[in-house]
Short mmCIF file of C-alpha atoms and ligand atoms in Angstrom, two decimals:
data_model
loop_
_atom_site.label_atom_id
_atom_site.label_comp_id
_atom_site.label_asym_id
_atom_site.label_seq_id
_atom_site.Cartn_x
_atom_site.Cartn_y
_atom_site.Cartn_z
CA UNK G 153 -21.36 -106.42 27.91
CA UNK G 154 -20.49 -109.61 27.71
CA UNK G 155 -18.73 -109.62 24.18
CA UNK G 156 -16.70 -106.40 25.61
CA UNK G 157 -15.07 -108.49 28.79
CA UNK G 158 -14.78 -111.57 26.10
CA UNK G 159 -12.66 -109.01 23.87
CA UNK G 160 -14.02 -108.71 20.18
CA UNK G 161 -16.54 -111.52 19.97
CA UNK G 162 -18.13 -110.17 17.26
CA UNK G 163 -21.36 -112.79 17.01
CA UNK G 164 -22.05 -111.87 20.98
CA UNK G 165 -21.75 -108.60 20.11
CA UNK G 166 -24.28 -108.59 17.39
CA UNK G 167 -26.70 -110.41 19.31
CA UNK G 168 -26.53 -108.13 22.21
CA UNK G 169 -27.29 -105.21 19.62
CA UNK G 170 -30.03 -107.15 18.22
CA UNK G 171 -31.31 -107.12 21.80
CA UNK G 172 -30.90 -104.04 22.34
CA UNK G 173 -32.50 -102.69 19.27
CA UNK G 174 -35.72 -105.26 19.69
CA UNK G 175 -35.81 -103.70 22.83
CA UNK G 176 -36.25 -99.87 21.35
CA UNK G 177 -38.79 -101.15 18.78
CA UNK G 178 -40.98 -102.23 21.55
CA UNK G 179 -39.97 -99.00 23.66
CA UNK G 180 -41.37 -97.12 20.23
CA UNK G 181 -44.87 -99.18 19.71
CA UNK G 182 -45.29 -98.64 23.35
CA UNK G 183 -44.59 -94.78 22.74
CA UNK G 184 -47.13 -94.82 19.99
CA UNK G 185 -49.58 -95.83 22.89
CA UNK G 186 -48.61 -93.57 25.70
CA UNK G 187 -49.16 -90.39 22.75
CA UNK G 188 -52.57 -91.50 22.37
CA UNK G 189 -53.14 -92.59 26.44
CA UNK G 190 -53.25 -90.00 28.67
CA UNK G 191 -51.13 -89.42 31.29
CA UNK G 192 -48.14 -91.62 31.04
CA UNK G 193 -45.98 -88.98 29.36
CA UNK G 194 -46.10 -86.13 32.09
CA UNK G 195 -43.60 -82.85 32.57
CA UNK G 196 -42.09 -82.16 35.58
CA UNK G 197 -41.69 -78.80 36.16
CA UNK G 198 -38.06 -77.23 37.54
CA UNK G 199 -38.17 -73.23 38.46
CA UNK G 200 -34.53 -71.28 37.84
CA UNK G 201 -34.22 -68.55 40.05
CA UNK G 202 -32.58 -64.99 40.37
CA UNK G 203 -29.71 -65.26 42.54
CA UNK G 204 -29.94 -62.23 43.50
CA UNK G 205 -33.70 -61.84 44.75
CA UNK G 206 -34.64 -65.60 44.29
CA UNK G 207 -37.29 -64.80 42.27
CA UNK G 208 -38.46 -67.72 39.64
CA UNK G 209 -36.61 -66.56 36.28
CA UNK G 210 -38.68 -69.20 34.21
CA UNK G 211 -39.22 -73.05 34.56
CA UNK G 212 -38.14 -75.38 32.64
CA UNK G 213 -40.60 -78.82 31.22
CA UNK G 214 -38.55 -81.98 31.47
CA UNK G 215 -40.61 -85.28 30.27
CA UNK G 216 -40.94 -88.52 32.20
CA UNK G 217 -42.78 -91.51 31.32
CA UNK G 218 -44.83 -93.02 33.97
CA UNK G 219 -44.35 -96.34 31.82
CA UNK G 220 -47.14 -99.63 33.05
CA UNK G 221 -44.50 -102.37 33.37
CA UNK G 222 -41.51 -100.34 32.93
CA UNK G 223 -42.02 -98.13 35.68
CA UNK G 224 -40.62 -94.33 35.68
CA UNK G 225 -38.74 -93.90 32.67
CA UNK G 226 -36.22 -90.50 32.40
CA UNK G 227 -35.74 -88.81 29.19
CA UNK G 228 -32.14 -90.53 28.94
CA UNK G 229 -34.14 -94.00 28.23
CA UNK G 230 -36.08 -92.98 25.42
CA UNK G 231 -35.30 -89.77 24.09
CA UNK G 232 -32.37 -90.88 21.39
CA UNK G 233 -34.89 -93.56 20.16
CA UNK G 234 -37.79 -91.03 20.01
CA UNK G 235 -35.47 -88.82 17.89
CA UNK G 236 -34.18 -91.25 15.54
CA UNK G 237 -38.23 -92.39 14.78
CA UNK G 238 -40.97 -91.26 13.28
CA UNK G 239 -42.82 -90.47 16.32
CA UNK G 240 -40.37 -87.41 16.74
CA UNK G 241 -43.02 -84.86 15.48
CA UNK G 242 -45.83 -86.01 17.69
CA UNK G 243 -43.66 -86.30 20.30
CA UNK G 244 -42.44 -82.60 20.09
CA UNK G 245 -45.74 -81.58 19.61
CA UNK G 246 -47.78 -83.55 22.41
CA UNK G 247 -44.85 -81.33 24.42
CA UNK G 248 -45.31 -78.79 23.70
CA UNK G 249 -48.99 -78.82 24.04
CA UNK G 250 -48.31 -80.11 27.68
CA UNK G 251 -46.19 -77.13 28.64
CA UNK G 252 -48.29 -74.54 26.65
CA UNK G 253 -51.47 -75.84 28.29
CA UNK G 254 -49.35 -75.34 32.24
CA UNK G 255 -47.98 -71.81 30.79
CA UNK G 256 -51.94 -70.95 29.76
CA UNK G 257 -52.47 -71.94 33.56
CA UNK G 258 -50.23 -69.22 34.93
CA UNK G 259 -51.46 -66.58 32.83
CA UNK G 260 -54.88 -67.17 33.91
CA UNK G 261 -53.78 -66.46 37.46
CA UNK G 262 -51.48 -63.09 36.58
CA UNK G 263 -48.12 -65.19 36.59
CA UNK G 264 -45.73 -63.85 33.83
CA UNK G 265 -43.16 -66.51 33.80
CA UNK G 266 -41.98 -68.17 30.77
CA UNK G 267 -41.76 -72.14 29.99
CA UNK G 268 -38.35 -73.46 29.21
CA UNK G 269 -39.37 -76.67 26.33
CA UNK G 270 -36.48 -78.67 25.37
CA UNK G 271 -36.32 -79.56 21.36
CA UNK G 272 -34.58 -82.05 19.60
CA UNK G 273 -32.41 -80.76 17.11
CA UNK G 274 -33.72 -82.96 14.93
CA UNK G 275 -37.02 -81.88 15.13
CA UNK G 276 -35.99 -78.40 13.74
CA UNK G 277 -35.25 -80.36 10.58
CA UNK G 278 -38.97 -79.81 9.89
CA UNK G 279 -40.05 -76.75 8.21
CA UNK G 280 -44.10 -77.14 9.98
CA UNK G 281 -42.73 -76.52 13.19
CA UNK G 282 -42.91 -72.91 13.75
CA UNK G 283 -46.36 -73.15 11.73
CA UNK G 284 -47.11 -75.59 14.55
CA UNK G 285 -46.23 -73.83 17.63
CA UNK G 286 -47.66 -71.00 16.08
CA UNK G 287 -50.93 -72.73 16.45
CA UNK G 288 -50.55 -74.10 20.05
CA UNK G 289 -49.33 -70.56 21.31
CA UNK G 290 -53.33 -69.49 19.43
CA UNK G 291 -54.83 -72.72 20.90
CA UNK G 292 -53.73 -71.97 24.78
CA UNK G 293 -53.73 -67.95 24.13
CA UNK G 294 -49.92 -67.55 25.05
CA UNK G 295 -48.08 -65.14 24.01
CA UNK G 296 -45.00 -65.90 22.15
CA UNK G 297 -42.51 -64.40 24.86
CA UNK G 298 -43.38 -66.69 27.18
CA UNK G 299 -42.25 -69.50 25.47
CA UNK G 300 -38.24 -70.16 25.59
CA UNK G 301 -36.93 -73.41 23.09
CA UNK G 302 -34.02 -74.93 24.62
CA UNK G 303 -31.69 -76.28 21.98
CA UNK G 304 -28.18 -77.48 21.84
CA UNK G 305 -25.50 -76.66 19.78
CA UNK G 306 -24.76 -80.02 18.12
CA UNK G 307 -26.48 -79.90 14.60
CA UNK G 308 -24.76 -81.77 11.87
CA UNK G 309 -23.63 -79.23 9.35
CA UNK G 310 -25.41 -80.33 6.51
CA UNK G 311 -28.29 -79.39 7.89
CA UNK G 312 -27.52 -76.56 8.93
CA UNK G 313 -29.70 -73.88 6.53
CA UNK G 314 -32.77 -75.59 7.12
CA UNK G 315 -32.19 -75.77 11.05
CA UNK G 316 -31.12 -71.64 10.79
CA UNK G 317 -34.21 -70.68 8.64
CA UNK G 318 -36.80 -72.47 10.74
CA UNK G 319 -35.45 -70.49 14.36
CA UNK G 320 -34.91 -67.34 12.45
CA UNK G 321 -39.06 -68.02 11.63
CA UNK G 322 -39.49 -69.02 15.26
CA UNK G 323 -37.71 -65.65 16.81
CA UNK G 324 -39.61 -63.51 14.13
CA UNK G 325 -42.81 -64.75 15.91
CA UNK G 326 -41.39 -63.87 19.28
CA UNK G 327 -40.28 -67.41 20.67
CA UNK G 328 -37.19 -66.97 22.75
CA UNK G 329 -34.51 -69.17 21.88
CA UNK G 330 -31.99 -70.55 24.88
CA UNK G 331 -29.09 -72.32 24.18
CA UNK G 332 -28.94 -75.54 26.51
CA UNK G 333 -25.77 -77.26 27.83
CA UNK G 334 -23.47 -74.32 26.48
CA UNK G 335 -20.10 -75.34 26.12
CA UNK G 336 -20.68 -78.94 24.93
CA UNK G 337 -20.97 -78.91 22.04
CA UNK G 338 -18.67 -78.57 19.06
CA UNK G 339 -19.64 -75.39 17.56
CA UNK G 340 -20.79 -73.12 20.48
CA UNK G 341 -19.36 -69.78 19.76
CA UNK G 342 -20.01 -70.10 15.80
CA UNK G 343 -23.70 -71.01 16.85
CA UNK G 344 -24.07 -67.56 18.32
CA UNK G 345 -22.99 -65.84 15.08
CA UNK G 346 -25.63 -67.78 12.75
CA UNK G 347 -28.46 -67.67 15.58
CA UNK G 348 -29.50 -64.71 17.63
CA UNK G 349 -30.44 -65.91 20.84
CA UNK G 350 -32.05 -65.08 24.24
CA UNK G 351 -30.49 -67.22 26.58
CA UNK G 352 -27.36 -69.43 27.41
CA UNK G 353 -27.88 -72.41 30.08
CA UNK G 354 -24.13 -73.05 31.62
CA UNK G 355 -23.35 -76.97 31.75
CA UNK G 356 -23.64 -78.76 35.03
CA UNK G 357 -19.94 -80.58 34.23
CA UNK G 358 -18.23 -76.86 34.58
CA UNK G 359 -20.61 -76.18 37.62
CA UNK G 360 -19.88 -79.53 38.88
CA UNK G 361 -16.14 -78.83 38.67
CA UNK G 362 -16.14 -75.19 39.38
CA UNK G 363 -14.24 -75.63 42.92
CA UNK G 364 -11.65 -77.77 41.72
CA UNK G 365 -10.78 -76.97 38.11
CA UNK G 366 -9.56 -73.43 37.17
CA UNK G 367 -10.42 -74.67 33.92
CA UNK G 368 -14.27 -74.93 34.78
CA UNK G 369 -14.44 -72.41 36.79
CA UNK G 370 -12.77 -69.88 33.91
CA UNK G 371 -15.52 -71.28 31.31
CA UNK G 372 -18.18 -70.70 33.68
CA UNK G 373 -16.77 -66.75 34.16
CA UNK G 374 -16.35 -66.56 30.33
CA UNK G 375 -19.75 -67.46 29.84
CA UNK G 376 -21.39 -65.27 31.74
CA UNK G 377 -19.42 -62.89 30.29
CA UNK G 378 -20.07 -63.44 26.73
CA UNK G 379 -23.56 -63.62 28.03
CA UNK G 380 -23.50 -60.21 29.73
CA UNK G 381 -21.90 -58.48 26.74
CA UNK G 382 -24.24 -59.94 24.24
CA UNK G 383 -27.24 -58.90 25.94
CA UNK G 384 -28.26 -62.60 26.66
CA UNK G 385 -29.12 -63.90 30.04
CA UNK G 386 -27.26 -66.48 31.70
CA UNK G 387 -28.82 -69.96 33.82
CA UNK G 388 -26.17 -72.05 35.42
CA UNK G 389 -27.31 -75.88 35.12
CA UNK G 390 -27.06 -78.54 38.12
CA UNK G 391 -26.49 -76.32 40.80
CA UNK G 392 -26.49 -78.37 43.89
CA UNK G 393 -24.92 -76.88 46.45
CA UNK G 394 -24.55 -73.44 49.08
CA UNK G 395 -21.08 -73.10 47.61
CA UNK G 396 -21.53 -73.57 44.06
CA UNK G 397 -24.36 -70.95 44.46
CA UNK G 398 -22.00 -68.16 46.09
CA UNK G 399 -19.27 -69.35 43.58
CA UNK G 400 -21.88 -68.63 40.44
CA UNK G 401 -22.48 -65.16 42.38
CA UNK G 402 -19.43 -64.40 42.43
CA UNK G 403 -18.40 -65.16 39.00
CA UNK G 404 -21.31 -62.90 38.54
CA UNK G 405 -24.24 -65.57 37.68
CA UNK G 406 -27.71 -63.97 37.59
CA UNK G 407 -29.65 -67.17 37.76
CA UNK G 408 -29.58 -70.67 38.61
CA UNK G 409 -31.25 -74.47 38.48
CA UNK G 410 -30.76 -77.33 40.41
CA UNK G 411 -31.37 -79.63 43.18
CA UNK G 412 -29.53 -77.22 45.50
CA UNK G 413 -33.04 -74.71 44.96
CA UNK G 414 -35.57 -77.38 43.60
CA UNK G 415 -35.95 -80.82 42.38
CA UNK G 416 -38.25 -81.03 38.87
CA UNK G 417 -41.72 -81.36 40.67
CA UNK G 418 -45.16 -82.50 39.44
CA UNK G 419 -47.45 -79.88 37.56
CA UNK G 420 -49.80 -79.50 40.47
CA UNK G 421 -46.87 -78.42 43.50
CA UNK G 422 -45.47 -75.72 40.78
CA UNK G 423 -48.31 -73.27 41.23
CA UNK G 424 -47.88 -72.98 45.04
CA UNK G 425 -44.23 -72.73 44.59
CA UNK G 426 -43.99 -70.00 42.09
CA UNK G 427 -46.55 -68.28 44.02
CA UNK G 428 -44.30 -68.30 47.49
CA UNK G 429 -41.16 -67.40 45.80
CA UNK G 430 -42.94 -64.34 43.72
CA UNK G 431 -43.96 -63.26 47.42
CA UNK G 432 -41.02 -63.54 49.13
CA UNK G 433 -38.82 -61.80 46.47
CA UNK G 434 -41.28 -59.16 46.75
CA UNK G 435 -40.09 -56.23 48.60
CA UNK G 436 -42.05 -56.21 51.52
CA UNK G 437 -41.41 -52.73 52.34
CA UNK G 438 -43.55 -49.68 51.85
CA UNK G 439 -44.36 -48.19 48.34
CA UNK G 440 -41.21 -46.04 46.64
CA UNK G 441 -43.50 -43.12 46.86
CA UNK G 442 -45.43 -41.90 50.14
CA UNK G 443 -48.79 -41.43 47.89
CA UNK G 444 -48.56 -45.03 46.89
CA UNK G 445 -48.45 -44.25 43.68
CA UNK G 446 -44.80 -45.75 42.55
P1 C2E F 100 -31.46 -80.50 30.00
O1 C2E F 100 -32.35 -80.09 29.26
O2 C2E F 100 -29.87 -80.03 30.08
O3 C2E F 100 -31.69 -81.06 31.48
C1 C2E F 100 -31.20 -81.06 32.72
C2 C2E F 100 -31.43 -82.10 33.36
O4 C2E F 100 -30.57 -82.25 34.88
C3 C2E F 100 -32.68 -82.75 33.94
O5 C2E F 100 -32.52 -83.91 33.52
C4 C2E F 100 -32.81 -82.58 35.34
O6 C2E F 100 -33.60 -83.47 36.12
C5 C2E F 100 -31.52 -82.27 35.94
N1 C2E F 100 -30.91 -81.58 36.72
C6 C2E F 100 -31.78 -80.78 37.01
N2 C2E F 100 -31.11 -79.82 38.43
C7 C2E F 100 -30.14 -80.91 38.47
C8 C2E F 100 -29.16 -81.15 39.89
O7 C2E F 100 -28.74 -79.92 40.72
N3 C2E F 100 -28.30 -82.17 39.75
C9 C2E F 100 -28.48 -83.28 38.69
N4 C2E F 100 -27.61 -84.26 39.13
N5 C2E F 100 -29.32 -83.16 37.38
C10 C2E F 100 -30.48 -81.72 37.50
P2 C2E F 100 -33.62 -85.23 32.73
O8 C2E F 100 -34.66 -84.58 33.30
O9 C2E F 100 -33.54 -86.25 32.82
O10 C2E F 100 -33.30 -84.78 31.30
C11 C2E F 100 -32.08 -85.37 30.83
C12 C2E F 100 -32.34 -84.54 29.33
O11 C2E F 100 -33.35 -85.05 28.69
C13 C2E F 100 -32.14 -83.12 29.17
O12 C2E F 100 -31.26 -82.26 29.77
C14 C2E F 100 -32.88 -82.49 28.02
O13 C2E F 100 -32.01 -82.61 27.00
C15 C2E F 100 -33.52 -83.73 27.76
N6 C2E F 100 -35.17 -84.06 27.47
C16 C2E F 100 -35.74 -83.51 28.93
N7 C2E F 100 -36.95 -83.55 28.41
C17 C2E F 100 -37.32 -83.22 27.10
C18 C2E F 100 -38.20 -83.42 26.07
O14 C2E F 100 -39.57 -83.04 26.32
N8 C2E F 100 -37.87 -83.25 24.73
C19 C2E F 100 -36.45 -83.26 24.70
N9 C2E F 100 -36.36 -83.85 23.09
N10 C2E F 100 -35.64 -83.99 24.88
C20 C2E F 100 -35.67 -83.58 26.99
MG1 MG F 101 -33.02 -77.94 29.08
MG1 MG F 102 -29.08 -78.90 30.31
MG1 MG F 103 -26.66 -80.19 30.41
#
């Protein structure tokens, strides 16, 4: 930090960076432990809801690190170094395994709700990934369509072929794909012509600015229209206010996620929340036909 204020003090800048990378190395060593010891890396779960009925449309798994000394770490504090390390594969398998264990619990309770898992673009470069996901689905006895993989559009051009093949294999297995942070990548629209996806997630940055920025509102409206035209689901991210919720509904958006509805919550809370949402959304009227055989 000093280096920036001092205006180009190269030595100071380098030592700051060294300190930062030493810290990252320590973090990665600690992550290796965390992946072996249980309950340091935990999933927070955040439902997305149907704007018309309030019914849950899915639940996103968001990783948190309960670090023994550093306290709770958010993914923005450790995902980048993990992505650039050889631990990415282990980390990805860990998250998928935890998420599918949660989904298996829902399946046992008869809840038909998909779970969304965020994948680092780099993990899509590993051709073993689809096989590993198939194994995990089988192990947890979760049907493939209950798993949604969230991916961002930002991938390096030279690697497109491998990634496309991995994604096509996953899709042929029945796993669903969602484009996360839609509209913020470099190749948003081209991406859709290369890969068949099931869902678009409108980035929070557009939702936040909708009210005061006609451009942001137009991007939301256009994304919603595009999704409808392509037969895809669309979910608005980061909805924090009732005004945003109403504006989204007016723009034709059908589902949303954000603090206005639920903050990410611990796994032991989610079951009860989903139960309540489903009960409330169930039309509490008489059966459609008088004989009850609707
Ligand atoms: P994302 O997938 O776009 O997830 C949405 C982020 O916005 C989450 O932050 C969530 O907690 C936060 N959020 C949800 N609703 C609101 C809201 O109303 N207002 C605000 N201000 N924020 C909201 P989080 O959990 O810190 O995750 C950040 C990013 O880290 C995620 O962005 C995702 O890209 C990445 N990530 C999270 N978990 C994993 C994981 O298991 N694997 C990988 N590779 N990446 C992950
Ligand atoms: Mg996501
Ligand atoms: Mg997102
Ligand atoms: Mg986002």
